[in-house]
PDB file of C-alpha atoms and ligand atoms in Angstrom:
ATOM      1  CA  UNK C   1      -6.578  31.369  -8.933  1.00 46.00           C
ATOM      2  CA  UNK C   2      -5.379  33.798  -6.300  1.00 53.00           C
ATOM      3  CA  UNK C   3      -2.448  31.767  -4.931  1.00 64.00           C
ATOM      4  CA  UNK C   4       0.443  31.879  -7.456  1.00 80.00           C
ATOM      5  CA  UNK C   5       1.216  28.509  -8.944  1.00 90.00           C
ATOM      6  CA  UNK C   6      -2.075  26.779  -8.292  1.00 91.00           C
ATOM      7  CA  UNK C   7      -3.220  27.899 -11.746  1.00 91.00           C
ATOM      8  CA  UNK C   8      -0.917  25.178 -13.052  1.00 95.00           C
ATOM      9  CA  UNK C   9      -2.690  22.507 -11.025  1.00 97.00           C
ATOM     10  CA  UNK C  10      -5.216  21.469 -13.696  1.00 97.00           C
ATOM     11  CA  UNK C  11      -2.596  21.013 -16.412  1.00 97.00           C
ATOM     12  CA  UNK C  12      -0.352  19.066 -14.036  1.00 97.00           C
ATOM     13  CA  UNK C  13      -3.244  16.655 -13.441  1.00 98.00           C
ATOM     14  CA  UNK C  14      -4.039  16.439 -17.158  1.00 98.00           C
ATOM     15  CA  UNK C  15      -0.369  15.760 -17.948  1.00 98.00           C
ATOM     16  CA  UNK C  16      -0.389  13.129 -15.189  1.00 98.00           C
ATOM     17  CA  UNK C  17      -2.953  11.154 -17.188  1.00 98.00           C
ATOM     18  CA  UNK C  18      -6.229  12.225 -15.577  1.00 98.00           C
ATOM     19  CA  UNK C  19      -8.475  11.872 -18.634  1.00 98.00           C
ATOM     20  CA  UNK C  20      -7.027   8.493 -19.613  1.00 97.00           C
ATOM     21  CA  UNK C  21      -7.434   7.168 -16.074  1.00 96.00           C
ATOM     22  CA  UNK C  22     -11.078   8.261 -15.892  1.00 97.00           C
ATOM     23  CA  UNK C  23     -11.820   6.834 -19.348  1.00 94.00           C
ATOM     24  CA  UNK C  24     -10.170   3.612 -18.191  1.00 92.00           C
ATOM     25  CA  UNK C  25     -12.961   3.388 -15.626  1.00 93.00           C
ATOM     26  CA  UNK C  26     -15.407   3.231 -18.523  1.00 92.00           C
ATOM     27  CA  UNK C  27     -16.581   6.803 -17.974  1.00 95.00           C
ATOM     28  CA  UNK C  28     -17.834   9.251 -20.595  1.00 96.00           C
ATOM     29  CA  UNK C  29     -15.338  12.039 -19.852  1.00 97.00           C
ATOM     30  CA  UNK C  30     -15.591  15.594 -21.176  1.00 97.00           C
ATOM     31  CA  UNK C  31     -12.908  18.190 -20.461  1.00 97.00           C
ATOM     32  CA  UNK C  32     -14.675  21.568 -20.398  1.00 96.00           C
ATOM     33  CA  UNK C  33     -11.335  23.371 -20.407  1.00 95.00           C
ATOM     34  CA  UNK C  34     -10.060  26.079 -18.100  1.00 95.00           C
ATOM     35  CA  UNK C  35     -12.335  28.615 -16.442  1.00 93.00           C
ATOM     36  CA  UNK C  36     -11.600  32.269 -17.098  1.00 86.00           C
ATOM     37  CA  UNK C  37      -9.798  33.735 -14.087  1.00 83.00           C
ATOM     38  CA  UNK C  38      -8.768  37.187 -15.314  1.00 84.00           C
ATOM     39  CA  UNK C  39      -6.609  39.352 -13.073  1.00 83.00           C
ATOM     40  CA  UNK C  40      -7.658  42.921 -12.379  1.00 85.00           C
ATOM     41  CA  UNK C  41      -5.714  46.162 -12.091  1.00 82.00           C
ATOM     42  CA  UNK C  42      -5.488  47.680  -8.568  1.00 82.00           C
ATOM     43  CA  UNK C  43      -7.125  44.562  -7.143  1.00 85.00           C
ATOM     44  CA  UNK C  44      -7.193  45.352  -3.474  1.00 76.00           C
ATOM     45  CA  UNK C  45      -9.845  46.405  -1.001  1.00 71.00           C
ATOM     46  CA  UNK C  46      -8.966  49.627   0.758  1.00 66.00           C
ATOM     47  CA  UNK C  47     -10.238  48.988   4.255  1.00 76.00           C
ATOM     48  CA  UNK C  48      -9.880  45.215   4.393  1.00 81.00           C
ATOM     49  CA  UNK C  49      -6.743  43.052   4.234  1.00 83.00           C
ATOM     50  CA  UNK C  50      -8.387  40.855   1.588  1.00 92.00           C
ATOM     51  CA  UNK C  51      -6.055  39.970  -1.303  1.00 92.00           C
ATOM     52  CA  UNK C  52      -7.173  39.892  -4.950  1.00 91.00           C
ATOM     53  CA  UNK C  53     -10.910  40.200  -4.219  1.00 93.00           C
ATOM     54  CA  UNK C  54     -11.884  41.141  -7.792  1.00 92.00           C
ATOM     55  CA  UNK C  55      -9.808  38.300  -9.239  1.00 93.00           C
ATOM     56  CA  UNK C  56     -11.487  35.815  -6.917  1.00 96.00           C
ATOM     57  CA  UNK C  57     -14.961  37.277  -7.509  1.00 96.00           C
ATOM     58  CA  UNK C  58     -14.698  37.061 -11.313  1.00 96.00           C
ATOM     59  CA  UNK C  59     -13.260  33.565 -11.197  1.00 96.00           C
ATOM     60  CA  UNK C  60     -15.922  32.451  -8.715  1.00 97.00           C
ATOM     61  CA  UNK C  61     -18.755  33.710 -10.926  1.00 97.00           C
ATOM     62  CA  UNK C  62     -17.261  31.927 -13.937  1.00 97.00           C
ATOM     63  CA  UNK C  63     -16.737  28.709 -11.971  1.00 98.00           C
ATOM     64  CA  UNK C  64     -20.305  28.812 -10.646  1.00 98.00           C
ATOM     65  CA  UNK C  65     -21.718  29.137 -14.173  1.00 98.00           C
ATOM     66  CA  UNK C  66     -19.627  26.233 -15.483  1.00 98.00           C
ATOM     67  CA  UNK C  67     -20.338  23.936 -12.519  1.00 98.00           C
ATOM     68  CA  UNK C  68     -24.069  24.680 -12.826  1.00 98.00           C
ATOM     69  CA  UNK C  69     -24.045  23.843 -16.542  1.00 98.00           C
ATOM     70  CA  UNK C  70     -22.108  20.608 -16.067  1.00 98.00           C
ATOM     71  CA  UNK C  71     -24.419  19.357 -13.323  1.00 98.00           C
ATOM     72  CA  UNK C  72     -27.603  20.444 -15.136  1.00 98.00           C
ATOM     73  CA  UNK C  73     -26.382  18.448 -18.145  1.00 98.00           C
ATOM     74  CA  UNK C  74     -26.591  15.346 -15.950  1.00 97.00           C
ATOM     75  CA  UNK C  75     -22.878  14.893 -15.415  1.00 98.00           C
ATOM     76  CA  UNK C  76     -20.888  14.675 -12.212  1.00 98.00           C
ATOM     77  CA  UNK C  77     -18.648  17.741 -12.085  1.00 98.00           C
ATOM     78  CA  UNK C  78     -14.926  17.493 -11.307  1.00 98.00           C
ATOM     79  CA  UNK C  79     -13.525  20.964 -10.573  1.00 98.00           C
ATOM     80  CA  UNK C  80      -9.745  21.210 -10.573  1.00 98.00           C
ATOM     81  CA  UNK C  81      -8.037  24.022  -8.621  1.00 96.00           C
ATOM     82  CA  UNK C  82      -6.635  26.369  -8.273  1.00 95.00           C
ATOM     83  CA  UNK C  83      -6.571  27.332  -4.651  1.00 97.00           C
ATOM     84  CA  UNK C  84      -9.517  26.587  -2.378  1.00 98.00           C
ATOM     85  CA  UNK C  85     -11.242  29.889  -3.038  1.00 98.00           C
ATOM     86  CA  UNK C  86     -12.449  27.932  -6.101  1.00 98.00           C
ATOM     87  CA  UNK C  87     -15.055  26.391  -3.797  1.00 98.00           C
ATOM     88  CA  UNK C  88     -16.926  29.694  -3.551  1.00 98.00           C
ATOM     89  CA  UNK C  89     -17.936  29.232  -7.179  1.00 98.00           C
ATOM     90  CA  UNK C  90     -18.148  25.458  -7.274  1.00 98.00           C
ATOM     91  CA  UNK C  91     -20.400  25.162  -4.217  1.00 98.00           C
ATOM     92  CA  UNK C  92     -22.563  28.109  -5.254  1.00 98.00           C
ATOM     93  CA  UNK C  93     -22.893  26.710  -8.786  1.00 98.00           C
ATOM     94  CA  UNK C  94     -23.734  23.280  -7.354  1.00 98.00           C
ATOM     95  CA  UNK C  95     -26.382  24.810  -5.088  1.00 98.00           C
ATOM     96  CA  UNK C  96     -28.077  26.458  -8.083  1.00 98.00           C
ATOM     97  CA  UNK C  97     -28.424  23.047  -9.686  1.00 98.00           C
ATOM     98  CA  UNK C  98     -29.031  21.022  -6.516  1.00 98.00           C
ATOM     99  CA  UNK C  99     -30.183  23.295  -3.667  1.00 98.00           C
ATOM    100  CA  UNK C 100     -30.344  20.413  -1.175  1.00 98.00           C
ATOM    101  CA  UNK C 101     -26.736  19.280  -1.502  1.00 98.00           C
ATOM    102  CA  UNK C 102     -24.465  18.737   1.481  1.00 98.00           C
ATOM    103  CA  UNK C 103     -20.729  19.441   1.733  1.00 99.00           C
ATOM    104  CA  UNK C 104     -17.942  17.144   2.907  1.00 99.00           C
ATOM    105  CA  UNK C 105     -14.895  19.407   3.359  1.00 99.00           C
ATOM    106  CA  UNK C 106     -11.671  17.377   3.535  1.00 99.00           C
ATOM    107  CA  UNK C 107      -8.823  19.664   4.508  1.00 99.00           C
ATOM    108  CA  UNK C 108      -6.127  20.373   7.069  1.00 99.00           C
ATOM    109  CA  UNK C 109      -7.770  23.786   7.377  1.00 99.00           C
ATOM    110  CA  UNK C 110     -11.322  25.014   8.020  1.00 99.00           C
ATOM    111  CA  UNK C 111     -11.279  27.693   5.275  1.00 98.00           C
ATOM    112  CA  UNK C 112     -14.057  29.562   7.084  1.00 98.00           C
ATOM    113  CA  UNK C 113     -12.328  32.778   8.120  1.00 98.00           C
ATOM    114  CA  UNK C 114     -14.344  35.902   7.430  1.00 97.00           C
ATOM    115  CA  UNK C 115     -12.497  38.866   5.882  1.00 95.00           C
ATOM    116  CA  UNK C 116     -12.297  40.251   9.420  1.00 95.00           C
ATOM    117  CA  UNK C 117     -11.149  37.108  11.270  1.00 97.00           C
ATOM    118  CA  UNK C 118      -8.465  36.283   8.683  1.00 96.00           C
ATOM    119  CA  UNK C 119      -4.908  37.116   9.727  1.00 95.00           C
ATOM    120  CA  UNK C 120      -3.522  36.534   6.223  1.00 95.00           C
ATOM    121  CA  UNK C 121      -6.127  38.124   3.949  1.00 95.00           C
ATOM    122  CA  UNK C 122      -5.767  35.120   1.675  1.00 96.00           C
ATOM    123  CA  UNK C 123      -9.154  34.224   0.238  1.00 96.00           C
ATOM    124  CA  UNK C 124      -8.303  30.533   0.056  1.00 98.00           C
ATOM    125  CA  UNK C 125      -8.804  30.594   3.830  1.00 98.00           C
ATOM    126  CA  UNK C 126     -12.301  32.132   3.573  1.00 98.00           C
ATOM    127  CA  UNK C 127     -14.467  30.338   0.980  1.00 98.00           C
ATOM    128  CA  UNK C 128     -17.019  28.768   3.315  1.00 98.00           C
ATOM    129  CA  UNK C 129     -17.680  32.060   5.118  1.00 98.00           C
ATOM    130  CA  UNK C 130     -19.157  33.512   1.902  1.00 98.00           C
ATOM    131  CA  UNK C 131     -21.545  30.569   1.557  1.00 98.00           C
ATOM    132  CA  UNK C 132     -22.862  29.950   5.086  1.00 98.00           C
ATOM    133  CA  UNK C 133     -26.156  31.715   5.797  1.00 98.00           C
ATOM    134  CA  UNK C 134     -25.529  32.068   9.532  1.00 98.00           C
ATOM    135  CA  UNK C 135     -22.290  34.009   8.930  1.00 98.00           C
ATOM    136  CA  UNK C 136     -23.655  36.690   6.644  1.00 97.00           C
ATOM    137  CA  UNK C 137     -23.987  39.411   9.332  1.00 97.00           C
ATOM    138  CA  UNK C 138     -20.176  39.103   9.728  1.00 96.00           C
ATOM    139  CA  UNK C 139     -19.208  39.178   6.046  1.00 95.00           C
ATOM    140  CA  UNK C 140     -17.965  42.470   4.629  1.00 89.00           C
ATOM    141  CA  UNK C 141     -19.545  43.347   1.306  1.00 89.00           C
ATOM    142  CA  UNK C 142     -16.825  42.929  -1.313  1.00 91.00           C
ATOM    143  CA  UNK C 143     -17.197  44.346  -4.843  1.00 86.00           C
ATOM    144  CA  UNK C 144     -17.957  41.618  -7.386  1.00 91.00           C
ATOM    145  CA  UNK C 145     -19.433  39.177  -4.897  1.00 94.00           C
ATOM    146  CA  UNK C 146     -22.974  40.492  -5.250  1.00 94.00           C
ATOM    147  CA  UNK C 147     -23.892  37.400  -7.341  1.00 95.00           C
ATOM    148  CA  UNK C 148     -23.489  35.043  -4.398  1.00 95.00           C
ATOM    149  CA  UNK C 149     -26.559  34.037  -2.390  1.00 94.00           C
ATOM    150  CA  UNK C 150     -25.435  32.176   0.753  1.00 97.00           C
ATOM    151  CA  UNK C 151     -26.525  28.618   0.025  1.00 98.00           C
ATOM    152  CA  UNK C 152     -25.395  26.488   2.973  1.00 98.00           C
ATOM    153  CA  UNK C 153     -26.540  26.124   6.557  1.00 98.00           C
ATOM    154  CA  UNK C 154     -23.992  25.054   9.165  1.00 98.00           C
ATOM    155  CA  UNK C 155     -25.775  21.695   9.405  1.00 98.00           C
ATOM    156  CA  UNK C 156     -24.992  21.009   5.742  1.00 98.00           C
ATOM    157  CA  UNK C 157     -21.211  20.887   6.314  1.00 98.00           C
ATOM    158  CA  UNK C 158     -18.912  18.237   7.785  1.00 99.00           C
ATOM    159  CA  UNK C 159     -15.139  18.602   8.038  1.00 99.00           C
ATOM    160  CA  UNK C 160     -12.670  15.710   7.879  1.00 99.00           C
ATOM    161  CA  UNK C 161      -8.922  16.065   8.448  1.00 98.00           C
ATOM    162  CA  UNK C 162      -8.673  19.380  10.343  1.00 99.00           C
ATOM    163  CA  UNK C 163      -5.374  20.022  12.116  1.00 98.00           C
ATOM    164  CA  UNK C 164      -4.625  23.730  11.585  1.00 98.00           C
ATOM    165  CA  UNK C 165      -7.654  25.836  12.611  1.00 98.00           C
ATOM    166  CA  UNK C 166      -7.422  29.549  13.456  1.00 98.00           C
ATOM    167  CA  UNK C 167      -9.005  30.925  16.668  1.00 98.00           C
ATOM    168  CA  UNK C 168     -11.743  32.763  14.748  1.00 98.00           C
ATOM    169  CA  UNK C 169     -12.537  29.618  12.795  1.00 98.00           C
ATOM    170  CA  UNK C 170     -12.689  27.497  15.962  1.00 98.00           C
ATOM    171  CA  UNK C 171     -15.109  30.017  17.459  1.00 98.00           C
ATOM    172  CA  UNK C 172     -17.297  29.893  14.327  1.00 98.00           C
ATOM    173  CA  UNK C 173     -17.267  26.068  14.216  1.00 98.00           C
ATOM    174  CA  UNK C 174     -18.339  25.843  17.857  1.00 98.00           C
ATOM    175  CA  UNK C 175     -20.899  28.659  17.779  1.00 98.00           C
ATOM    176  CA  UNK C 176     -22.540  27.332  14.607  1.00 98.00           C
ATOM    177  CA  UNK C 177     -22.178  23.708  15.706  1.00 98.00           C
ATOM    178  CA  UNK C 178     -20.471  22.653  12.479  1.00 98.00           C
ATOM    179  CA  UNK C 179     -19.727  18.931  12.512  1.00 98.00           C
ATOM    180  CA  UNK C 180     -15.979  18.537  12.396  1.00 98.00           C
ATOM    181  CA  UNK C 181     -13.802  15.441  12.494  1.00 98.00           C
ATOM    182  CA  UNK C 182     -10.235  16.593  13.021  1.00 98.00           C
ATOM    183  CA  UNK C 183      -7.268  14.287  12.733  1.00 98.00           C
ATOM    184  CA  UNK C 184      -7.793  13.595  16.463  1.00 98.00           C
ATOM    185  CA  UNK C 185     -11.196  12.052  15.696  1.00 98.00           C
ATOM    186  CA  UNK C 186      -9.723  10.186  12.735  1.00 98.00           C
ATOM    187  CA  UNK C 187      -7.075   8.723  15.072  1.00 98.00           C
ATOM    188  CA  UNK C 188      -9.574   8.072  17.879  1.00 98.00           C
ATOM    189  CA  UNK C 189     -12.413   6.498  15.881  1.00 98.00           C
ATOM    190  CA  UNK C 190     -10.824   5.442  12.603  1.00 98.00           C
ATOM    191  CA  UNK C 191     -11.788   6.679   9.140  1.00 98.00           C
ATOM    192  CA  UNK C 192     -14.686   4.213   8.741  1.00 98.00           C
ATOM    193  CA  UNK C 193     -16.514   5.584  11.800  1.00 98.00           C
ATOM    194  CA  UNK C 194     -15.695   9.171  10.849  1.00 98.00           C
ATOM    195  CA  UNK C 195     -17.181   8.813   7.370  1.00 98.00           C
ATOM    196  CA  UNK C 196     -20.224   6.978   8.722  1.00 98.00           C
ATOM    197  CA  UNK C 197     -20.794   9.627  11.427  1.00 98.00           C
ATOM    198  CA  UNK C 198     -20.296  12.477   8.947  1.00 98.00           C
ATOM    199  CA  UNK C 199     -22.738  11.070   6.389  1.00 98.00           C
ATOM    200  CA  UNK C 200     -25.311  10.070   9.032  1.00 98.00           C
ATOM    201  CA  UNK C 201     -25.158  13.605  10.398  1.00 98.00           C
ATOM    202  CA  UNK C 202     -25.359  15.330   7.021  1.00 98.00           C
ATOM    203  CA  UNK C 203     -27.885  13.058   5.360  1.00 98.00           C
ATOM    204  CA  UNK C 204     -29.471  10.426   7.642  1.00 98.00           C
ATOM    205  CA  UNK C 205     -32.039   9.522   4.958  1.00 98.00           C
ATOM    206  CA  UNK C 206     -29.305   8.957   2.400  1.00 98.00           C
ATOM    207  CA  UNK C 207     -30.974  11.053  -0.320  1.00 98.00           C
ATOM    208  CA  UNK C 208     -29.018  14.286  -0.700  1.00 98.00           C
ATOM    209  CA  UNK C 209     -26.524  15.162  -3.428  1.00 98.00           C
ATOM    210  CA  UNK C 210     -22.979  15.361  -2.088  1.00 98.00           C
ATOM    211  CA  UNK C 211     -20.306  17.997  -2.752  1.00 99.00           C
ATOM    212  CA  UNK C 212     -16.820  16.771  -1.847  1.00 99.00           C
ATOM    213  CA  UNK C 213     -14.346  19.634  -1.531  1.00 99.00           C
ATOM    214  CA  UNK C 214     -10.982  17.910  -1.217  1.00 99.00           C
ATOM    215  CA  UNK C 215      -7.934  20.061  -0.414  1.00 99.00           C
ATOM    216  CA  UNK C 216      -4.845  18.042  -1.301  1.00 98.00           C
ATOM    217  CA  UNK C 217      -3.219  19.352   1.891  1.00 98.00           C
ATOM    218  CA  UNK C 218      -5.657  17.132   3.826  1.00 99.00           C
ATOM    219  CA  UNK C 219      -3.227  14.354   2.942  1.00 99.00           C
ATOM    220  CA  UNK C 220       0.007  14.039   4.845  1.00 98.00           C
ATOM    221  CA  UNK C 221       2.702  16.324   3.356  1.00 98.00           C
ATOM    222  CA  UNK C 222       4.724  13.194   2.473  1.00 98.00           C
ATOM    223  CA  UNK C 223       1.904  12.449  -0.011  1.00 98.00           C
ATOM    224  CA  UNK C 224       1.278  16.011  -1.204  1.00 98.00           C
ATOM    225  CA  UNK C 225       4.435  18.096  -0.820  1.00 98.00           C
ATOM    226  CA  UNK C 226       3.566  20.484  -3.681  1.00 98.00           C
ATOM    227  CA  UNK C 227       0.952  22.556  -1.894  1.00 98.00           C
ATOM    228  CA  UNK C 228       0.915  25.969  -0.277  1.00 97.00           C
ATOM    229  CA  UNK C 229       0.090  25.251   3.348  1.00 98.00           C
ATOM    230  CA  UNK C 230       1.278  21.740   4.240  1.00 98.00           C
ATOM    231  CA  UNK C 231       0.598  20.540   7.810  1.00 98.00           C
ATOM    232  CA  UNK C 232       2.226  17.408   9.286  1.00 98.00           C
ATOM    233  CA  UNK C 233       0.100  14.518  10.530  1.00 98.00           C
ATOM    234  CA  UNK C 234      -2.326  14.297   7.612  1.00 98.00           C
ATOM    235  CA  UNK C 235      -4.528  11.608   6.131  1.00 99.00           C
ATOM    236  CA  UNK C 236      -2.903   8.566   4.624  1.00 98.00           C
ATOM    237  CA  UNK C 237      -3.670   7.811   0.996  1.00 98.00           C
ATOM    238  CA  UNK C 238      -5.664   4.792   2.286  1.00 98.00           C
ATOM    239  CA  UNK C 239      -7.827   7.090   4.404  1.00 98.00           C
ATOM    240  CA  UNK C 240      -8.218   9.558   1.532  1.00 98.00           C
ATOM    241  CA  UNK C 241      -9.152   6.798  -0.896  1.00 98.00           C
ATOM    242  CA  UNK C 242     -11.600   5.329   1.624  1.00 98.00           C
ATOM    243  CA  UNK C 243     -13.463   8.631   1.984  1.00 98.00           C
ATOM    244  CA  UNK C 244     -13.801   8.852  -1.799  1.00 98.00           C
ATOM    245  CA  UNK C 245     -14.828   5.208  -2.281  1.00 98.00           C
ATOM    246  CA  UNK C 246     -17.553   5.556   0.360  1.00 98.00           C
ATOM    247  CA  UNK C 247     -18.938   8.809  -1.055  1.00 98.00           C
ATOM    248  CA  UNK C 248     -18.812   7.398  -4.593  1.00 98.00           C
ATOM    249  CA  UNK C 249     -20.650   4.273  -3.436  1.00 97.00           C
ATOM    250  CA  UNK C 250     -23.669   6.397  -2.429  1.00 98.00           C
ATOM    251  CA  UNK C 251     -24.212   7.203  -6.109  1.00 98.00           C
ATOM    252  CA  UNK C 252     -24.988  10.784  -5.066  1.00 98.00           C
ATOM    253  CA  UNK C 253     -21.523  12.343  -5.389  1.00 98.00           C
ATOM    254  CA  UNK C 254     -22.432  15.238  -7.717  1.00 98.00           C
ATOM    255  CA  UNK C 255     -19.487  17.632  -7.541  1.00 98.00           C
ATOM    256  CA  UNK C 256     -15.847  17.108  -6.563  1.00 99.00           C
ATOM    257  CA  UNK C 257     -13.279  19.868  -5.994  1.00 98.00           C
ATOM    258  CA  UNK C 258      -9.583  19.052  -5.973  1.00 98.00           C
ATOM    259  CA  UNK C 259      -7.836  22.134  -4.590  1.00 98.00           C
ATOM    260  CA  UNK C 260      -4.345  23.410  -3.815  1.00 98.00           C
ATOM    261  CA  UNK C 261      -2.193  21.289  -6.113  1.00 98.00           C
ATOM    262  CA  UNK C 262       0.669  23.734  -6.713  1.00 98.00           C
ATOM    263  CA  UNK C 263       3.382  22.427  -9.057  1.00 97.00           C
ATOM    264  CA  UNK C 264       5.377  25.650  -8.683  1.00 96.00           C
ATOM    265  CA  UNK C 265       6.185  24.741  -5.077  1.00 96.00           C
ATOM    266  CA  UNK C 266       7.823  21.380  -5.576  1.00 93.00           C
ATOM    267  CA  UNK C 267      10.641  19.771  -7.469  1.00 96.00           C
ATOM    268  CA  UNK C 268       9.918  17.171 -10.125  1.00 97.00           C
ATOM    269  CA  UNK C 269       9.699  14.345  -7.590  1.00 98.00           C
ATOM    270  CA  UNK C 270       7.441  16.320  -5.238  1.00 98.00           C
ATOM    271  CA  UNK C 271       5.132  17.185  -8.127  1.00 98.00           C
ATOM    272  CA  UNK C 272       4.979  13.556  -9.280  1.00 98.00           C
ATOM    273  CA  UNK C 273       4.081  12.409  -5.761  1.00 98.00           C
ATOM    274  CA  UNK C 274       1.459  15.148  -5.350  1.00 98.00           C
ATOM    275  CA  UNK C 275      -0.135  14.604  -8.762  1.00 98.00           C
ATOM    276  CA  UNK C 276      -0.261  10.831  -8.270  1.00 98.00           C
ATOM    277  CA  UNK C 277      -1.929  11.279  -4.877  1.00 98.00           C
ATOM    278  CA  UNK C 278      -4.472  13.657  -6.403  1.00 98.00           C
ATOM    279  CA  UNK C 279      -5.146  11.240  -9.280  1.00 98.00           C
ATOM    280  CA  UNK C 280      -5.712   8.441  -6.763  1.00 98.00           C
ATOM    281  CA  UNK C 281      -8.196  10.599  -4.847  1.00 98.00           C
ATOM    282  CA  UNK C 282     -10.003  11.546  -8.052  1.00 98.00           C
ATOM    283  CA  UNK C 283     -10.232   8.032  -9.508  1.00 98.00           C
ATOM    284  CA  UNK C 284     -11.654   6.711  -6.239  1.00 98.00           C
ATOM    285  CA  UNK C 285     -14.361   9.394  -6.446  1.00 98.00           C
ATOM    286  CA  UNK C 286     -15.343   8.179  -9.905  1.00 98.00           C
ATOM    287  CA  UNK C 287     -15.656   4.429  -9.476  1.00 95.00           C
ATOM    288  CA  UNK C 288     -12.062   3.362  -9.017  1.00 96.00           C
ATOM    289  CA  UNK C 289     -11.812   0.779  -6.208  1.00 95.00           C
ATOM    290  CA  UNK C 290      -8.804  -0.819  -4.638  1.00 96.00           C
ATOM    291  CA  UNK C 291     -10.528  -4.189  -5.093  1.00 95.00           C
ATOM    292  CA  UNK C 292     -10.358  -3.550  -8.855  1.00 93.00           C
ATOM    293  CA  UNK C 293     -12.860  -2.429 -11.508  1.00 90.00           C
ATOM    294  CA  UNK C 294     -13.760  -3.164 -15.109  1.00 87.00           C
ATOM    295  CA  UNK C 295     -15.741  -1.215 -17.741  1.00 82.00           C
ATOM    296  CA  UNK C 296     -19.507  -2.024 -17.944  1.00 83.00           C
ATOM    297  CA  UNK C 297     -19.163  -3.669 -21.345  1.00 85.00           C
ATOM    298  CA  UNK C 298     -16.105  -5.723 -20.404  1.00 87.00           C
ATOM    299  CA  UNK C 299     -15.954  -9.251 -21.831  1.00 93.00           C
ATOM    300  CA  UNK C 300     -13.176 -11.694 -21.025  1.00 95.00           C
ATOM    301  CA  UNK C 301     -11.356 -12.480 -24.295  1.00 96.00           C
ATOM    302  CA  UNK C 302     -12.091 -15.931 -25.796  1.00 96.00           C
ATOM    303  CA  UNK C 303      -9.312 -17.716 -27.697  1.00 96.00           C
ATOM    304  CA  UNK C 304     -10.021 -17.811 -31.463  1.00 94.00           C
ATOM    305  CA  UNK C 305      -8.056 -21.036 -32.068  1.00 87.00           C
TER     306      UNK C 305
HETATM  307  N1  SDC H 401      -6.239  29.647   8.119  1.00 77.60           N
HETATM  308  C1  SDC H 401      -5.112  30.227   7.340  1.00 77.60           C
HETATM  309  C2  SDC H 401      -4.563  29.206   6.362  1.00 77.60           C
HETATM  310  S1  SDC H 401      -5.749  28.901   5.188  1.00 77.60           S
HETATM  311  C3  SDC H 401      -5.173  27.641   4.185  1.00 77.60           C
HETATM  312  C4  SDC H 401      -6.113  27.626   3.033  1.00 77.60           C
HETATM  313  S2  SDC H 401      -6.138  26.131   2.221  1.00 77.60           S
HETATM  314  N2  SDC H 401      -7.194  26.256   1.117  1.00 77.60           N
HETATM  315  O1  SDC H 401      -6.602  25.118   3.100  1.00 77.60           O
HETATM  316  O2  SDC H 401      -4.827  25.900   1.636  1.00 77.60           O
HETATM  317  C5  SDC H 401      -5.587  31.498   6.655  1.00 77.60           C
HETATM  318  O3  SDC H 401      -6.754  31.794   6.704  1.00 77.60           O
HETATM  319  O4  SDC H 401      -4.726  32.146   6.026  1.00 77.60           O
HETATM  320 MN1   MN H 402      -8.452  24.394   1.823  1.00 77.60          MN
HETATM  321 MN1   MN H 403      -5.854  23.277   3.403  1.00 77.60          MN
HETATM  322 MN1   MN H 404      -3.575  27.481  -0.189  1.00 77.60          MN
END
């Protein structure tokens, strides 16, 4: 999508063995292919510094339709980015299928700038602002985004991993009371407490579908160097895997985004490290456990002689 290079993220994960790894967990895996993300001529908005709005709008509408169809077919949806503006479509599509879902946003960044608080105009820093009901009075109407109905309340979101939050975003998080566990809270309380607190806050009854939007830059840059906005002091792969194992263990993880894998930004080694980290995160969302797993129908082989 909008950030050059992230369009190669899905194929990098496929080439890294994604499908085989998921099938190895005994899963019925279906690759729905790439979502249409056509570019547009003169794709800029005259009085706003928003970049590629039509491109993002078209892609978001296509993503929403595909995510909705996957979830309505009874499958858990894995959406591969692409930059994090992909979450506009994936979360909206999820909400059409499961209106009560909650969002765990794992990211170094808050991605909740409005078009007017953003200093970059990059839409990968804005996705949540288009989805949160309380922010709508502050969202400029952008052509192509008419399809979106804000589908989240602030109380439906919990952040984990924040460590690079803009002033406007900090104001929004505090004013709306969005639950956020920055890397300070991760260091202070440990990842177990953070996940427990986040899930108790979002869903104390333990009944709601969960949307995990995982930005690979939530991990420490040593684990995900091939990404557009790396920030030192990130999650370890153990902490990332733990989040995914715990959400998977609820049995209610319904949609997973993996955003910001950008193979055009790293050398071969960087890309291998980044893809392997992303594959670890994904497999631990879909039943992979560090204690080991085996397919449902597994039988230990018996000697024939
Ligand atoms: N807050 C900054 C950086 S946003 C980084 C977006 S992402 N999806 O986390 O890489 C901005 O709005 O440009
Ligand atoms: Mn992000
Ligand atoms: Mn990020
Ligand atoms: Mn980015």
